[in-house]
PDB file of C-alpha atoms in Angstrom:
ATOM      1  CA  MET A 220      15.474  16.956  -0.634  1.00 66.00           C
ATOM      2  CA  PRO A 221      18.485  15.476   1.193  1.00 78.00           C
ATOM      3  CA  SER A 222      18.689  15.503   5.023  1.00 88.00           C
ATOM      4  CA  GLN A 223      21.648  15.913   7.273  1.00 92.00           C
ATOM      5  CA  LEU A 224      21.574  12.409   8.307  1.00 94.00           C
ATOM      6  CA  TRP A 225      21.495  11.321   4.497  1.00 94.00           C
ATOM      7  CA  PRO A 226      22.948  14.316   2.552  1.00 94.00           C
ATOM      8  CA  TYR A 227      22.670  12.412  -0.919  1.00 93.00           C
ATOM      9  CA  ILE A 228      20.047  12.473  -3.602  1.00 91.00           C
ATOM     10  CA  THR A 229      20.845   8.706  -4.251  1.00 94.00           C
ATOM     11  CA  PRO A 230      18.454   6.402  -2.694  1.00 95.00           C
ATOM     12  CA  GLY A 231      19.580   3.351  -0.700  1.00 95.00           C
ATOM     13  CA  ILE A 232      20.002   4.570   2.852  1.00 97.00           C
ATOM     14  CA  PRO A 233      21.819   2.107   5.160  1.00 96.00           C
ATOM     15  CA  ASP A 234      19.504  -0.156   7.230  1.00 95.00           C
ATOM     16  CA  GLU A 235      21.486   0.919  10.388  1.00 95.00           C
ATOM     17  CA  LEU A 236      20.407   4.482  10.124  1.00 97.00           C
ATOM     18  CA  PHE A 237      16.802   3.757  10.800  1.00 97.00           C
ATOM     19  CA  GLU A 238      15.510   3.322  14.333  1.00 96.00           C
ATOM     20  CA  ARG A 239      13.987  -0.084  14.621  1.00 95.00           C
ATOM     21  CA  LEU A 240      11.518  -1.983  17.044  1.00 94.00           C
ATOM     22  CA  PRO A 241      12.033  -5.819  17.779  1.00 93.00           C
ATOM     23  CA  GLY A 242      10.101  -8.147  15.518  1.00 90.00           C
ATOM     24  CA  ILE A 243       9.091  -5.248  13.157  1.00 90.00           C
ATOM     25  CA  PRO A 244      10.130  -5.863   9.520  1.00 85.00           C
ATOM     26  CA  LEU A 245      12.620  -3.497   7.661  1.00 90.00           C
ATOM     27  CA  SER A 246      13.000  -3.460   3.986  1.00 90.00           C
ATOM     28  CA  LYS A 247      16.656  -4.194   3.435  1.00 91.00           C
ATOM     29  CA  ARG A 248      18.568  -1.547   1.468  1.00 94.00           C
ATOM     30  CA  GLU A 249      19.030  -3.652  -1.754  1.00 94.00           C
ATOM     31  CA  ILE A 250      15.412  -4.840  -1.663  1.00 94.00           C
ATOM     32  CA  ARG A 251      14.320  -1.055  -1.134  1.00 95.00           C
ATOM     33  CA  LEU A 252      16.229   0.022  -4.260  1.00 96.00           C
ATOM     34  CA  LEU A 253      14.395  -2.620  -6.263  1.00 96.00           C
ATOM     35  CA  LEU A 254      11.049  -1.531  -4.879  1.00 96.00           C
ATOM     36  CA  LEU A 255      11.746   2.222  -5.534  1.00 97.00           C
ATOM     37  CA  SER A 256      12.839   1.455  -9.075  1.00 97.00           C
ATOM     38  CA  GLN A 257       9.529  -0.377  -9.641  1.00 97.00           C
ATOM     39  CA  LEU A 258       7.460   2.593  -8.142  1.00 98.00           C
ATOM     40  CA  ARG A 259       8.896   5.136 -10.755  1.00 97.00           C
ATOM     41  CA  LEU A 260       8.424   7.937  -8.579  1.00 98.00           C
ATOM     42  CA  LYS A 261       8.072  11.646  -9.685  1.00 97.00           C
ATOM     43  CA  PRO A 262       8.656  14.789  -7.818  1.00 96.00           C
ATOM     44  CA  ASP A 263       5.168  15.067  -7.084  1.00 97.00           C
ATOM     45  CA  THR A 264       3.992  11.622  -6.671  1.00 98.00           C
ATOM     46  CA  VAL A 265       1.154  10.761  -4.357  1.00 98.00           C
ATOM     47  CA  LEU A 266       2.065   7.357  -2.865  1.00 98.00           C
ATOM     48  CA  TRP A 267       0.212   5.006  -0.600  1.00 98.00           C
ATOM     49  CA  ASP A 268       2.591   2.672   1.309  1.00 97.00           C
ATOM     50  CA  ILE A 269       0.382  -0.052   2.937  1.00 96.00           C
ATOM     51  CA  GLY A 270       2.022  -2.084   5.634  1.00 93.00           C
ATOM     52  CA  ALA A 271       4.635   0.468   6.015  1.00 94.00           C
ATOM     53  CA  GLY A 272       6.606  -1.350   8.968  1.00 93.00           C
ATOM     54  CA  THR A 273       9.721   0.562  10.093  1.00 95.00           C
ATOM     55  CA  GLY A 274       9.045   3.279   7.412  1.00 96.00           C
ATOM     56  CA  THR A 275      11.989   2.878   5.215  1.00 97.00           C
ATOM     57  CA  ILE A 276       9.922   3.234   1.965  1.00 97.00           C
ATOM     58  CA  PRO A 277       8.009   6.344   3.159  1.00 97.00           C
ATOM     59  CA  VAL A 278      11.341   8.052   4.159  1.00 98.00           C
ATOM     60  CA  GLU A 279      13.047   7.340   0.726  1.00 97.00           C
ATOM     61  CA  ALA A 280      10.033   8.108  -1.134  1.00 98.00           C
ATOM     62  CA  GLY A 281       9.457  11.384   0.868  1.00 97.00           C
ATOM     63  CA  LEU A 282      13.149  12.302   0.066  1.00 97.00           C
ATOM     64  CA  LEU A 283      12.816  11.394  -3.692  1.00 96.00           C
ATOM     65  CA  SER A 284       9.514  13.198  -4.220  1.00 97.00           C
ATOM     66  CA  PRO A 285       9.813  16.404  -2.313  1.00 95.00           C
ATOM     67  CA  ASN A 286       6.639  17.774  -3.903  1.00 97.00           C
ATOM     68  CA  GLY A 287       4.647  14.704  -3.381  1.00 98.00           C
ATOM     69  CA  GLN A 288       2.510  13.252  -0.601  1.00 98.00           C
ATOM     70  CA  ILE A 289       3.310   9.902   1.041  1.00 98.00           C
ATOM     71  CA  ILE A 290       0.585   7.968   3.040  1.00 98.00           C
ATOM     72  CA  ALA A 291       2.055   5.407   5.341  1.00 97.00           C
ATOM     73  CA  VAL A 292      -0.684   2.886   6.562  1.00 97.00           C
ATOM     74  CA  GLU A 293       0.279   0.830   9.519  1.00 95.00           C
ATOM     75  CA  ARG A 294      -2.252  -0.661  12.051  1.00 93.00           C
ATOM     76  CA  ASP A 295      -0.088  -0.844  15.148  1.00 93.00           C
ATOM     77  CA  GLU A 296       0.246   2.382  17.110  1.00 95.00           C
ATOM     78  CA  ASP A 297       3.748   1.756  18.279  1.00 95.00           C
ATOM     79  CA  VAL A 298       4.921   0.984  14.783  1.00 95.00           C
ATOM     80  CA  ALA A 299       3.132   3.995  13.361  1.00 96.00           C
ATOM     81  CA  ASN A 300       4.935   6.151  15.879  1.00 97.00           C
ATOM     82  CA  LEU A 301       8.218   4.507  14.845  1.00 97.00           C
ATOM     83  CA  ILE A 302       7.546   5.616  11.245  1.00 97.00           C
ATOM     84  CA  ARG A 303       6.912   9.083  12.457  1.00 97.00           C
ATOM     85  CA  HIS A 304      10.208   8.957  14.382  1.00 97.00           C
ATOM     86  CA  ASN A 305      12.212   7.750  11.435  1.00 97.00           C
ATOM     87  CA  CYS A 306      10.678  10.559   9.196  1.00 98.00           C
ATOM     88  CA  ALA A 307      11.616  13.131  11.810  1.00 97.00           C
ATOM     89  CA  ARG A 308      15.156  11.745  11.945  1.00 97.00           C
ATOM     90  CA  PHE A 309      15.667  12.301   8.249  1.00 97.00           C
ATOM     91  CA  GLU A 310      13.615  15.679   8.080  1.00 96.00           C
ATOM     92  CA  VAL A 311      11.003  14.260   5.857  1.00 97.00           C
ATOM     93  CA  LYS A 312       7.874  16.324   6.245  1.00 96.00           C
ATOM     94  CA  ASN A 313       5.526  15.088   3.425  1.00 98.00           C
ATOM     95  CA  VAL A 314       4.736  11.785   5.111  1.00 98.00           C
ATOM     96  CA  LYS A 315       1.392  11.356   6.737  1.00 98.00           C
ATOM     97  CA  VAL A 316       0.815   8.220   8.891  1.00 98.00           C
ATOM     98  CA  LEU A 317      -2.461   6.605   8.976  1.00 97.00           C
ATOM     99  CA  GLU A 318      -3.142   4.191  11.821  1.00 96.00           C
ATOM    100  CA  GLY A 319      -5.712   1.520  10.891  1.00 94.00           C
ATOM    101  CA  SER A 320      -6.150  -1.951   9.275  1.00 93.00           C
ATOM    102  CA  ALA A 321      -6.235  -2.139   5.426  1.00 94.00           C
ATOM    103  CA  PRO A 322      -8.345  -2.436   3.489  1.00 95.00           C
ATOM    104  CA  ASP A 323     -10.921  -0.758   5.803  1.00 95.00           C
ATOM    105  CA  CYS A 324      -9.028   2.291   6.598  1.00 96.00           C
ATOM    106  CA  LEU A 325      -8.195   3.117   3.017  1.00 96.00           C
ATOM    107  CA  HIS A 326     -11.553   4.836   2.692  1.00 95.00           C
ATOM    108  CA  ASP A 327     -10.387   7.393   5.167  1.00 95.00           C
ATOM    109  CA  ILE A 328      -7.545   8.737   2.798  1.00 97.00           C
ATOM    110  CA  ASN A 329      -8.757  11.929   1.120  1.00 96.00           C
ATOM    111  CA  ILE A 330      -6.246  11.837  -1.680  1.00 97.00           C
ATOM    112  CA  ALA A 331      -6.088   9.490  -4.560  1.00 98.00           C
ATOM    113  CA  PRO A 332      -2.691   7.784  -5.356  1.00 98.00           C
ATOM    114  CA  ASP A 333      -0.683   7.514  -8.540  1.00 97.00           C
ATOM    115  CA  ARG A 334       1.444   4.869  -6.817  1.00 98.00           C
ATOM    116  CA  VAL A 335       0.731   2.180  -4.401  1.00 98.00           C
ATOM    117  CA  CYS A 336       3.118  -0.039  -2.521  1.00 98.00           C
ATOM    118  CA  ILE A 337       1.826  -3.106  -0.796  1.00 97.00           C
ATOM    119  CA  GLU A 338       4.321  -4.458   1.789  1.00 89.00           C
ATOM    120  CA  GLY A 339       2.075  -6.404   3.982  1.00 73.00           C
ATOM    121  CA  GLY A 340      -1.489  -7.211   5.078  1.00 69.00           C
ATOM    122  CA  ARG A 341      -3.085 -10.583   5.585  1.00 77.00           C
ATOM    123  CA  PRO A 342      -6.077 -10.074   3.180  1.00 90.00           C
ATOM    124  CA  ILE A 343      -3.749  -9.156   0.372  1.00 94.00           C
ATOM    125  CA  GLN A 344      -6.245  -9.646  -2.377  1.00 95.00           C
ATOM    126  CA  GLU A 345      -8.857  -7.368  -0.751  1.00 96.00           C
ATOM    127  CA  ILE A 346      -6.185  -4.874  -0.062  1.00 96.00           C
ATOM    128  CA  MET A 347      -5.056  -4.850  -3.663  1.00 96.00           C
ATOM    129  CA  GLN A 348      -8.735  -4.754  -4.976  1.00 96.00           C
ATOM    130  CA  THR A 349      -9.539  -1.724  -2.789  1.00 97.00           C
ATOM    131  CA  ALA A 350      -6.368   0.144  -3.421  1.00 97.00           C
ATOM    132  CA  TRP A 351      -6.787  -0.485  -7.213  1.00 97.00           C
ATOM    133  CA  GLN A 352     -10.363   1.259  -7.126  1.00 97.00           C
ATOM    134  CA  TYR A 353      -8.684   4.495  -5.770  1.00 97.00           C
ATOM    135  CA  LEU A 354      -5.485   4.299  -8.034  1.00 98.00           C
ATOM    136  CA  LEU A 355      -5.617   6.878 -10.700  1.00 97.00           C
ATOM    137  CA  PRO A 356      -5.288   6.035 -14.543  1.00 97.00           C
ATOM    138  CA  LEU A 357      -1.792   5.446 -15.510  1.00 96.00           C
ATOM    139  CA  GLY A 358      -0.929   4.561 -11.921  1.00 98.00           C
ATOM    140  CA  ARG A 359       1.292   1.743 -10.643  1.00 98.00           C
ATOM    141  CA  VAL A 360       0.876  -0.728  -7.969  1.00 98.00           C
ATOM    142  CA  VAL A 361       3.921  -2.612  -6.421  1.00 98.00           C
ATOM    143  CA  ALA A 362       3.734  -5.435  -4.093  1.00 97.00           C
ATOM    144  CA  THR A 363       6.229  -7.766  -2.340  1.00 96.00           C
ATOM    145  CA  ALA A 364       5.844 -11.481  -1.580  1.00 95.00           C
ATOM    146  CA  ALA A 365       8.160 -13.470   0.953  1.00 92.00           C
ATOM    147  CA  ASN A 366       6.281 -16.881   0.368  1.00 92.00           C
ATOM    148  CA  LEU A 367       4.638 -18.871  -2.348  1.00 93.00           C
ATOM    149  CA  GLU A 368       1.045 -18.162  -1.017  1.00 93.00           C
ATOM    150  CA  THR A 369       1.514 -14.432  -0.992  1.00 94.00           C
ATOM    151  CA  LEU A 370       3.167 -14.517  -4.515  1.00 95.00           C
ATOM    152  CA  TYR A 371       0.150 -16.560  -5.847  1.00 95.00           C
ATOM    153  CA  SER A 372      -2.362 -14.202  -4.383  1.00 95.00           C
ATOM    154  CA  ILE A 373      -0.818 -11.136  -5.730  1.00 96.00           C
ATOM    155  CA  SER A 374      -0.239 -12.707  -9.180  1.00 96.00           C
ATOM    156  CA  GLN A 375      -3.885 -13.635  -9.187  1.00 96.00           C
ATOM    157  CA  SER A 376      -5.081 -10.169  -8.119  1.00 96.00           C
ATOM    158  CA  LEU A 377      -3.049  -8.537 -11.030  1.00 97.00           C
ATOM    159  CA  SER A 378      -4.666 -10.831 -13.450  1.00 97.00           C
ATOM    160  CA  GLN A 379      -8.112 -10.175 -12.137  1.00 97.00           C
ATOM    161  CA  LEU A 380      -7.571  -6.534 -12.049  1.00 97.00           C
ATOM    162  CA  GLN A 381      -6.488  -6.738 -15.667  1.00 97.00           C
ATOM    163  CA  ALA A 382      -3.167  -4.848 -14.774  1.00 97.00           C
ATOM    164  CA  ARG A 383      -0.954  -4.202 -17.631  1.00 97.00           C
ATOM    165  CA  ASN A 384       2.862  -4.169 -18.014  1.00 97.00           C
ATOM    166  CA  VAL A 385       3.094  -6.734 -15.232  1.00 97.00           C
ATOM    167  CA  GLU A 386       6.623  -7.340 -14.064  1.00 97.00           C
ATOM    168  CA  VAL A 387       7.933  -9.818 -11.493  1.00 96.00           C
ATOM    169  CA  VAL A 388      11.491  -9.538 -10.076  1.00 95.00           C
ATOM    170  CA  GLN A 389      13.130 -11.857  -7.574  1.00 94.00           C
ATOM    171  CA  SER A 390      15.937 -10.468  -5.537  1.00 91.00           C
ATOM    172  CA  ALA A 391      19.185 -12.422  -5.040  1.00 87.00           C
ATOM    173  CA  VAL A 392      21.466 -10.384  -2.648  1.00 87.00           C
ATOM    174  CA  THR A 393      24.469 -11.542  -0.558  1.00 90.00           C
ATOM    175  CA  ARG A 394      26.208  -9.263   1.813  1.00 87.00           C
ATOM    176  CA  LEU A 395      29.774  -9.469   3.080  1.00 90.00           C
ATOM    177  CA  GLU A 396      29.847 -10.024   7.011  1.00 89.00           C
ATOM    178  CA  THR A 397      32.414 -10.472   9.571  1.00 90.00           C
ATOM    179  CA  ARG A 398      32.064 -13.635  11.680  1.00 87.00           C
ATOM    180  CA  GLY A 399      34.788 -14.059  14.266  1.00 87.00           C
ATOM    181  CA  SER A 400      38.181 -13.659  12.411  1.00 89.00           C
ATOM    182  CA  SER A 401      36.864 -14.323   8.986  1.00 91.00           C
ATOM    183  CA  GLN A 402      34.652 -12.618   6.401  1.00 93.00           C
ATOM    184  CA  THR A 403      31.744 -14.584   4.841  1.00 92.00           C
ATOM    185  CA  PHE A 404      29.067 -13.785   2.370  1.00 92.00           C
ATOM    186  CA  THR A 405      25.516 -13.949   3.962  1.00 89.00           C
ATOM    187  CA  ALA A 406      22.221 -14.271   1.586  1.00 88.00           C
ATOM    188  CA  VAL A 407      19.406 -11.796   2.284  1.00 85.00           C
ATOM    189  CA  ASN A 408      16.150 -13.611   2.309  1.00 87.00           C
ATOM    190  CA  PRO A 409      14.783 -13.460  -1.415  1.00 89.00           C
ATOM    191  CA  ILE A 410      11.732 -11.304  -2.132  1.00 94.00           C
ATOM    192  CA  PHE A 411       9.312 -11.319  -5.061  1.00 96.00           C
ATOM    193  CA  ILE A 412       8.514  -7.785  -6.321  1.00 97.00           C
ATOM    194  CA  LEU A 413       5.412  -7.512  -8.511  1.00 97.00           C
ATOM    195  CA  SER A 414       4.345  -4.574 -10.274  1.00 98.00           C
ATOM    196  CA  GLY A 415       1.448  -3.662 -12.740  1.00 98.00           C
ATOM    197  CA  GLU A 416      -0.100  -0.493 -14.285  1.00 98.00           C
ATOM    198  CA  LYS A 417      -3.713   0.653 -14.513  1.00 97.00           C
ATOM    199  CA  LEU A 418      -4.183   1.973 -17.916  1.00 91.00           C
ATOM    200  CA  ASP A 419      -7.725   3.011 -17.861  1.00 77.00           C
TER     201      ASP A 419
END
């Protein structure tokens, strides 16, 4: 369901419409579009977003899955409140914010996901293994990696979990920016997006 701030059914909310906190990551619009396409959301999707940061994915997913439930997991209280604030800005009412550190806090969620998005967390392999245990059959997990170490850890986890239909996409995005009196193209930091399915 569209909101007054974003009255469209098309995903890809501009970054500047989200409230932010210094030092808290925000999934850039173009990266978000890739993530959302890999999640393959349905109107009634149950999504766990682990390491939700600014809350861009919960907001977009909440709008795209109006009959679904989005659980945004974030360990920092101020960041969790930022997610709540951004959800309120976009009139998204189907997002619940869980304050806690993954993977330990995942045991407190009382609804199993059919989609899991992992955007952060230092014990990435433990997070993936725990989330996979709760993931429903035919569910999908999507995880992002900004460095080689995380890319390797996620890839290894998908292999160990015997995920099927594994896909890896690397973003390559440039944006037109004005600098002084000229316009130039600036690259957005590349992100690897890995996804896999649980078939049993």
